[in-house]
Amino acid sequence: TDGSPYWLAVPAIGTILFACLSIAAIASAVVRTIEPGKKIGRKLLLRKQQAEVRAYIRYMTEKDREIISYLLHHNQKMFQADQDGGYAAPLIARGIIRIAAQHRQVLDLTRVPFAVPDHIWEVLEENRKEFPFKPPRGNEDSVHPWAMHWMVR
């Protein structure tokens, strides 16, 4: 108390130090809650998958195009098929179509739910002109393009 400048400097430095530590603790808690790294990583993964599908469209077989055109024409993101996916197996292998079952869901192996993920559906809709729909002839209207006749297996 003899007029030394340390009486003001030491408490000010302590205040600044503890304020910085408090801000760092709050920022750390916010980052752990929000997890920006996971969100950014997820977004990058989805964009990569979209780019892969865009690049693959020109290499699709006629059967692949027929399946996608049917789904786009009927605005149908989900369908049921045998557990192997039938003729949709190449699309499943590419990740364009995925099994849509939930963990511990009981399934009939002849009616497994499959779906086109939303981010892939966007790409397919953007390229709709690549998948012209050809209506089935005669009594083929009840046959889905991914369905494989049991005698073909």
XYZ file of N, CA and C in Angstrom:
459
model
N 0.817 -1.202 0.000
C 0.000 0.000 0.000
C 0.857 1.261 0.000
N 2.099 1.117 -0.313
C 2.984 2.264 -0.310
C 3.060 2.934 -1.676
N 2.059 2.677 -2.558
C 2.038 3.300 -3.877
C 2.763 2.488 -4.922
N 3.079 1.235 -4.621
C 3.770 0.371 -5.564
C 2.809 -0.031 -6.695
N 3.294 -0.044 -7.951
C 2.422 -0.396 -9.082
C 2.025 -1.872 -9.070
N 2.724 -2.694 -8.311
C 2.385 -4.117 -8.267
C 1.032 -4.378 -7.639
N 0.569 -3.470 -6.782
C -0.738 -3.641 -6.160
C -1.866 -3.582 -7.188
N -1.635 -2.931 -8.284
C -2.638 -2.883 -9.355
C -2.373 -3.950 -10.426
N -1.089 -4.196 -10.720
C -0.735 -5.104 -11.813
C -1.044 -6.564 -11.480
N -0.724 -7.007 -10.258
C -0.924 -8.411 -9.896
C -2.399 -8.802 -9.939
N -3.317 -8.050 -9.359
C -4.739 -8.422 -9.482
C -5.253 -8.344 -10.919
N -4.778 -7.375 -11.701
C -5.220 -7.252 -13.100
C -4.753 -8.453 -13.907
N -3.498 -8.876 -13.719
C -2.982 -10.048 -14.425
C -3.748 -11.297 -13.998
N -4.029 -11.456 -12.737
C -4.802 -12.595 -12.239
C -6.198 -12.619 -12.837
N -6.839 -11.462 -12.902
C -8.185 -11.363 -13.477
C -8.166 -11.773 -14.947
N -7.196 -11.266 -15.698
C -7.090 -11.600 -17.122
C -6.821 -13.095 -17.301
N -5.930 -13.646 -16.485
C -5.607 -15.072 -16.568
C -6.832 -15.942 -16.293
N -7.566 -15.667 -15.235
C -8.747 -16.461 -14.901
C -9.876 -16.260 -15.902
N -9.980 -15.068 -16.479
C -10.984 -14.827 -17.524
C -10.663 -15.669 -18.758
N -9.393 -15.718 -19.135
C -8.986 -16.522 -20.296
C -9.240 -18.005 -20.039
N -8.944 -18.487 -18.841
C -9.191 -19.885 -18.511
C -10.680 -20.210 -18.533
N -11.498 -19.288 -18.061
C -12.956 -19.495 -18.089
C -13.477 -19.557 -19.517
N -13.002 -18.659 -20.359
C -13.422 -18.645 -21.764
C -12.995 -19.940 -22.455
N -11.778 -20.399 -22.163
C -11.296 -21.646 -22.764
C -12.143 -22.836 -22.315
N -12.531 -22.876 -21.056
C -13.358 -23.970 -20.551
C -14.742 -23.961 -21.203
N -15.321 -22.789 -21.346
C -16.638 -22.671 -21.989
C -16.549 -23.083 -23.457
N -15.499 -22.617 -24.154
C -15.323 -22.961 -25.567
C -15.130 -24.465 -25.733
N -14.391 -25.081 -24.828
C -14.166 -26.527 -24.888
C -15.478 -27.282 -24.712
N -16.314 -26.841 -23.790
C -17.610 -27.491 -23.566
C -18.516 -27.331 -24.787
N -18.505 -26.162 -25.408
C -19.329 -25.922 -26.593
C -18.872 -26.811 -27.745
N -17.561 -26.920 -27.951
C -17.037 -27.744 -29.041
C -17.385 -29.210 -28.818
N -17.298 -29.680 -27.583
C -17.661 -31.069 -27.302
C -19.145 -31.319 -27.540
N -19.979 -30.328 -27.278
C -21.423 -30.467 -27.473
C -21.792 -30.425 -28.956
N -21.244 -29.476 -29.669
C -21.610 -29.276 -31.077
C -20.890 -30.256 -32.004
N -19.682 -30.646 -31.681
C -18.844 -31.536 -32.484
C -18.740 -31.072 -33.938
N -18.149 -29.909 -34.166
C -18.062 -29.397 -35.537
C -17.222 -30.274 -36.457
N -16.238 -30.969 -35.918
C -15.400 -31.844 -36.743
C -16.211 -32.969 -37.358
N -17.107 -33.568 -36.582
C -17.952 -34.652 -37.103
C -18.915 -34.125 -38.159
N -19.487 -32.949 -37.903
C -20.440 -32.394 -38.862
C -19.757 -32.050 -40.186
N -18.581 -31.473 -40.104
C -17.845 -31.134 -41.322
C -17.432 -32.408 -42.048
N -16.949 -33.396 -41.293
C -16.557 -34.669 -41.895
C -17.732 -35.363 -42.575
N -18.893 -35.327 -41.943
C -20.099 -35.937 -42.513
C -20.492 -35.243 -43.816
N -20.446 -33.902 -43.803
C -20.805 -33.132 -44.987
C -19.851 -33.446 -46.146
N -18.549 -33.542 -45.840
C -17.566 -33.869 -46.878
C -17.791 -35.273 -47.433
N -18.139 -36.220 -46.559
C -18.412 -37.592 -46.996
C -19.622 -37.638 -47.931
N -20.691 -36.911 -47.578
C -21.893 -36.895 -48.419
C -21.583 -36.298 -49.789
N -20.797 -35.213 -49.814
C -20.427 -34.595 -51.099
C -19.575 -35.539 -51.938
N -18.686 -36.266 -51.298
C -17.844 -37.235 -52.015
C -18.708 -38.327 -52.627
N -19.684 -38.835 -51.857
C -20.568 -39.874 -52.370
C -21.414 -39.352 -53.530
N -21.879 -38.101 -53.432
C -22.643 -37.512 -54.530
C -21.789 -37.422 -55.794
N -20.544 -36.998 -55.638
C -19.644 -36.884 -56.789
C -19.386 -38.256 -57.413
N -19.250 -39.285 -56.588
C -19.035 -40.641 -57.104
C -20.245 -41.118 -57.902
N -21.447 -40.815 -57.429
C -22.660 -41.224 -58.149
C -22.761 -40.462 -59.468
N -22.476 -39.149 -59.450
C -22.502 -38.360 -60.689
C -21.547 -38.959 -61.728
N -20.368 -39.345 -61.282
C -19.374 -39.911 -62.193
C -19.788 -41.294 -62.693
N -20.530 -42.044 -61.892
C -20.901 -43.417 -62.246
C -22.109 -43.480 -63.183
N -22.905 -42.446 -63.237
C -24.156 -42.482 -64.014
C -23.907 -42.906 -65.459
N -22.882 -42.418 -66.073
C -22.661 -42.757 -67.482
C -22.218 -44.202 -67.694
N -21.821 -44.879 -66.620
C -21.390 -46.271 -66.726
C -22.467 -47.267 -66.304
N -23.641 -46.794 -65.954
C -24.708 -47.680 -65.501
C -25.194 -48.568 -66.638
N -25.567 -49.795 -66.275
C -26.131 -50.714 -67.268
C -27.579 -50.323 -67.555
N -28.131 -50.937 -68.589
C -29.535 -50.670 -68.925
C -30.457 -51.068 -67.779
N -30.152 -52.171 -67.107
C -30.986 -52.625 -65.984
C -30.910 -51.625 -64.836
N -29.701 -51.109 -64.542
C -29.549 -50.086 -63.499
C -30.387 -48.860 -63.840
N -30.314 -48.431 -65.086
C -31.078 -47.249 -65.530
C -32.583 -47.501 -65.451
N -32.982 -48.725 -65.785
C -34.403 -49.076 -65.717
C -34.912 -48.999 -64.275
N -34.117 -49.485 -63.328
C -34.508 -49.441 -61.913
C -34.611 -48.004 -61.439
N -33.594 -47.209 -61.742
C -33.594 -45.798 -61.311
C -34.728 -45.035 -61.984
N -34.974 -45.291 -63.278
C -36.059 -44.573 -63.963
C -37.415 -44.924 -63.363
N -37.602 -46.196 -62.984
C -38.851 -46.610 -62.343
C -39.041 -45.854 -61.029
N -37.986 -45.810 -60.218
C -38.080 -45.132 -58.918
C -38.344 -43.637 -59.097
N -37.640 -43.007 -60.039
C -37.843 -41.570 -60.277
C -39.242 -41.298 -60.826
N -39.674 -42.114 -61.771
C -40.995 -41.910 -62.374
C -42.108 -42.019 -61.327
N -41.986 -42.981 -60.433
C -43.003 -43.185 -59.404
C -42.715 -42.394 -58.133
N -41.664 -41.580 -58.177
C -41.261 -40.774 -57.014
C -41.189 -41.662 -55.760
N -40.492 -42.751 -55.906
C -40.446 -43.799 -54.891
C -38.998 -43.990 -54.443
N -38.711 -43.603 -53.219
C -37.352 -43.741 -52.693
C -37.121 -45.115 -52.065
N -38.185 -45.804 -51.709
C -38.051 -47.098 -51.036
C -38.779 -48.177 -51.820
N -38.281 -49.398 -51.678
C -38.943 -50.551 -52.256
C -38.547 -51.783 -51.458
N -39.262 -52.872 -51.699
C -38.964 -54.142 -51.038
C -38.479 -55.135 -52.080
N -37.498 -55.922 -51.677
C -36.953 -56.944 -52.580
C -36.403 -58.089 -51.742
N -35.976 -59.140 -52.446
C -35.296 -60.233 -51.749
C -34.043 -59.694 -51.080
N -33.531 -60.456 -50.135
C -32.394 -59.988 -49.344
C -31.173 -59.622 -50.188
N -31.018 -60.231 -51.366
C -29.860 -59.910 -52.206
C -30.105 -58.706 -53.104
N -31.328 -58.186 -53.118
C -31.641 -57.008 -53.913
C -32.025 -57.305 -55.346
N -31.933 -58.549 -55.766
C -32.294 -58.905 -57.138
C -31.383 -58.207 -58.134
N -31.993 -57.618 -59.164
C -31.222 -56.931 -60.190
C -30.635 -55.606 -59.693
N -31.016 -55.155 -58.503
C -30.476 -53.918 -57.939
C -29.137 -54.135 -57.221
N -28.622 -55.363 -57.234
C -27.375 -55.667 -56.520
C -26.208 -54.752 -56.904
N -25.994 -54.431 -58.188
C -24.894 -53.508 -58.510
C -25.092 -52.114 -57.916
N -26.346 -51.662 -57.881
C -26.632 -50.347 -57.287
C -26.424 -50.381 -55.779
N -26.716 -51.505 -55.165
C -26.484 -51.672 -53.726
C -24.982 -51.674 -53.456
N -24.232 -52.365 -54.307
C -22.778 -52.426 -54.141
C -22.145 -51.047 -54.265
N -22.712 -50.183 -55.082
C -22.201 -48.823 -55.269
C -22.682 -47.854 -54.194
N -23.620 -48.270 -53.350
C -24.131 -47.392 -52.308
C -25.244 -46.479 -52.779
N -25.719 -46.677 -54.002
C -26.809 -45.863 -54.536
C -28.124 -46.282 -53.893
N -28.226 -47.555 -53.588
C -29.374 -48.102 -52.863
C -28.821 -48.814 -51.633
N -29.516 -48.676 -50.515
C -29.060 -49.293 -49.260
C -30.216 -50.013 -48.573
N -29.856 -50.966 -47.743
C -30.870 -51.628 -46.921
C -31.377 -50.612 -45.908
N -32.681 -50.525 -45.760
C -33.286 -49.504 -44.899
C -33.825 -50.084 -43.598
N -33.370 -51.252 -43.214
C -33.854 -51.873 -41.983
C -33.209 -51.226 -40.759
N -33.906 -51.268 -39.666
C -33.403 -50.750 -38.393
C -32.765 -51.879 -37.595
N -31.896 -51.502 -36.689
C -31.246 -52.479 -35.825
C -32.317 -53.249 -35.053
N -32.210 -54.539 -35.049
C -33.125 -55.460 -34.371
C -34.513 -55.544 -35.018
N -34.670 -55.021 -36.219
C -35.938 -55.136 -36.928
C -36.076 -56.557 -37.468
N -37.238 -57.135 -37.286
C -37.505 -58.476 -37.796
C -37.873 -58.345 -39.272
N -37.223 -59.149 -40.110
C -37.421 -59.038 -41.552
C -37.859 -60.359 -42.160
N -38.677 -60.246 -43.173
C -38.965 -61.367 -44.051
C -37.917 -61.255 -45.155
N -37.098 -62.249 -45.336
C -35.973 -62.151 -46.262
C -36.385 -62.036 -47.718
N -37.678 -62.198 -47.996
C -38.153 -61.977 -49.362
C -38.738 -60.579 -49.541
N -38.801 -59.822 -48.453
C -39.319 -58.445 -48.522
C -38.470 -57.518 -47.650
N -37.214 -57.401 -47.966
C -36.295 -56.541 -47.231
C -36.461 -55.111 -47.752
N -36.576 -54.118 -46.861
C -36.723 -52.738 -47.337
C -35.389 -52.161 -47.816
N -35.414 -51.575 -48.991
C -34.260 -50.884 -49.561
C -34.653 -49.436 -49.803
N -33.659 -48.534 -49.771
C -33.952 -47.114 -49.970
C -32.794 -46.430 -50.685
N -33.129 -45.359 -51.374
C -32.130 -44.474 -51.955
C -31.908 -43.364 -50.931
N -30.676 -43.180 -50.425
C -30.428 -42.108 -49.453
C -30.761 -40.741 -50.043
N -31.177 -39.818 -49.187
C -31.619 -38.491 -49.640
C -30.572 -37.768 -50.475
N -29.310 -37.805 -50.048
C -28.286 -37.065 -50.786
C -28.016 -37.691 -52.159
N -28.233 -38.983 -52.294
C -28.093 -39.648 -53.595
C -29.325 -39.366 -54.459
N -30.491 -39.324 -53.831
C -31.737 -39.025 -54.546
C -31.638 -37.654 -55.220
N -31.039 -36.689 -54.536
C -30.857 -35.354 -55.120
C -30.073 -35.433 -56.429
N -29.002 -36.215 -56.438
C -28.180 -36.366 -57.642
C -28.986 -37.033 -58.751
N -29.750 -38.062 -58.416
C -30.543 -38.760 -59.422
C -31.620 -37.841 -60.010
N -32.228 -37.018 -59.166
C -33.231 -36.078 -59.672
C -32.601 -35.015 -60.568
N -31.400 -34.564 -60.220
C -30.690 -33.595 -61.061
C -30.424 -34.177 -62.447
N -30.201 -35.475 -62.517
C -29.866 -36.154 -63.772
C -31.027 -36.996 -64.289
N -32.229 -36.582 -64.011
C -33.434 -37.332 -64.391
C -33.476 -37.641 -65.886
N -32.970 -36.734 -66.709
C -33.003 -36.941 -68.162
C -32.157 -38.138 -68.609
N -31.239 -38.574 -67.765
C -30.412 -39.744 -68.063
C -31.170 -41.064 -67.849
N -32.366 -40.949 -67.237
C -33.138 -42.142 -66.892
C -34.552 -42.044 -67.455
N -34.702 -42.160 -68.769
C -36.055 -42.071 -69.345
C -36.879 -43.302 -68.960
N -38.100 -43.048 -68.551
C -38.979 -44.138 -68.126
C -39.642 -44.756 -69.339
N -39.565 -46.074 -69.440
C -40.224 -46.827 -70.512
C -41.291 -47.687 -69.853
N -42.563 -47.351 -70.068
C -43.628 -48.141 -69.439
C -43.549 -49.600 -69.871
N -43.866 -50.505 -68.956
C -43.817 -51.939 -69.297
C -44.871 -52.303 -70.341
N -44.564 -53.329 -71.119
C -45.479 -53.795 -72.163
C -46.428 -54.854 -71.606
N -47.620 -54.895 -72.126
C -48.590 -55.942 -71.794
C -48.851 -56.090 -70.312
N -48.690 -57.313 -69.804
C -49.006 -57.587 -68.404
C -47.771 -57.437 -67.502
N -46.754 -56.750 -67.978
C -45.550 -56.563 -67.181
C -45.686 -55.463 -66.134
N -46.846 -54.792 -66.085
C -46.996 -53.644 -65.186
C -46.862 -54.020 -63.716
N -47.084 -55.280 -63.378
C -46.975 -55.676 -61.980
C -45.542 -56.082 -61.597
N -44.652 -56.167 -62.583
C -43.279 -56.601 -62.324
C -42.404 -55.388 -62.041
N -41.696 -55.452 -60.940
C -40.760 -54.387 -60.616
C -39.430 -54.678 -61.299
N -38.725 -53.665 -61.767
C -37.495 -53.910 -62.534
C -36.375 -54.556 -61.721
N -36.418 -54.449 -60.409
C -35.373 -55.055 -59.580
C -35.697 -56.510 -59.236
N -36.953 -56.918 -59.443
C -37.389 -58.265 -59.067
C -36.814 -59.302 -60.024
N -36.242 -60.333 -59.458
C -35.654 -61.416 -60.223
C -36.559 -62.643 -60.075
N -36.982 -63.200 -61.178
C -37.853 -64.362 -61.142
C -37.129 -65.519 -60.435
N -37.860 -66.292 -59.688
C -37.240 -67.354 -58.904
C -36.547 -68.400 -59.769
N -36.990 -68.551 -61.024
C -36.360 -69.537 -61.907
C -35.035 -69.036 -62.496
N -34.797 -67.742 -62.400
C -33.548 -67.165 -62.912
C -32.424 -67.367 -61.907
N -32.779 -67.494 -60.659
C -31.752 -67.588 -59.597
C -30.982 -68.828 -59.723
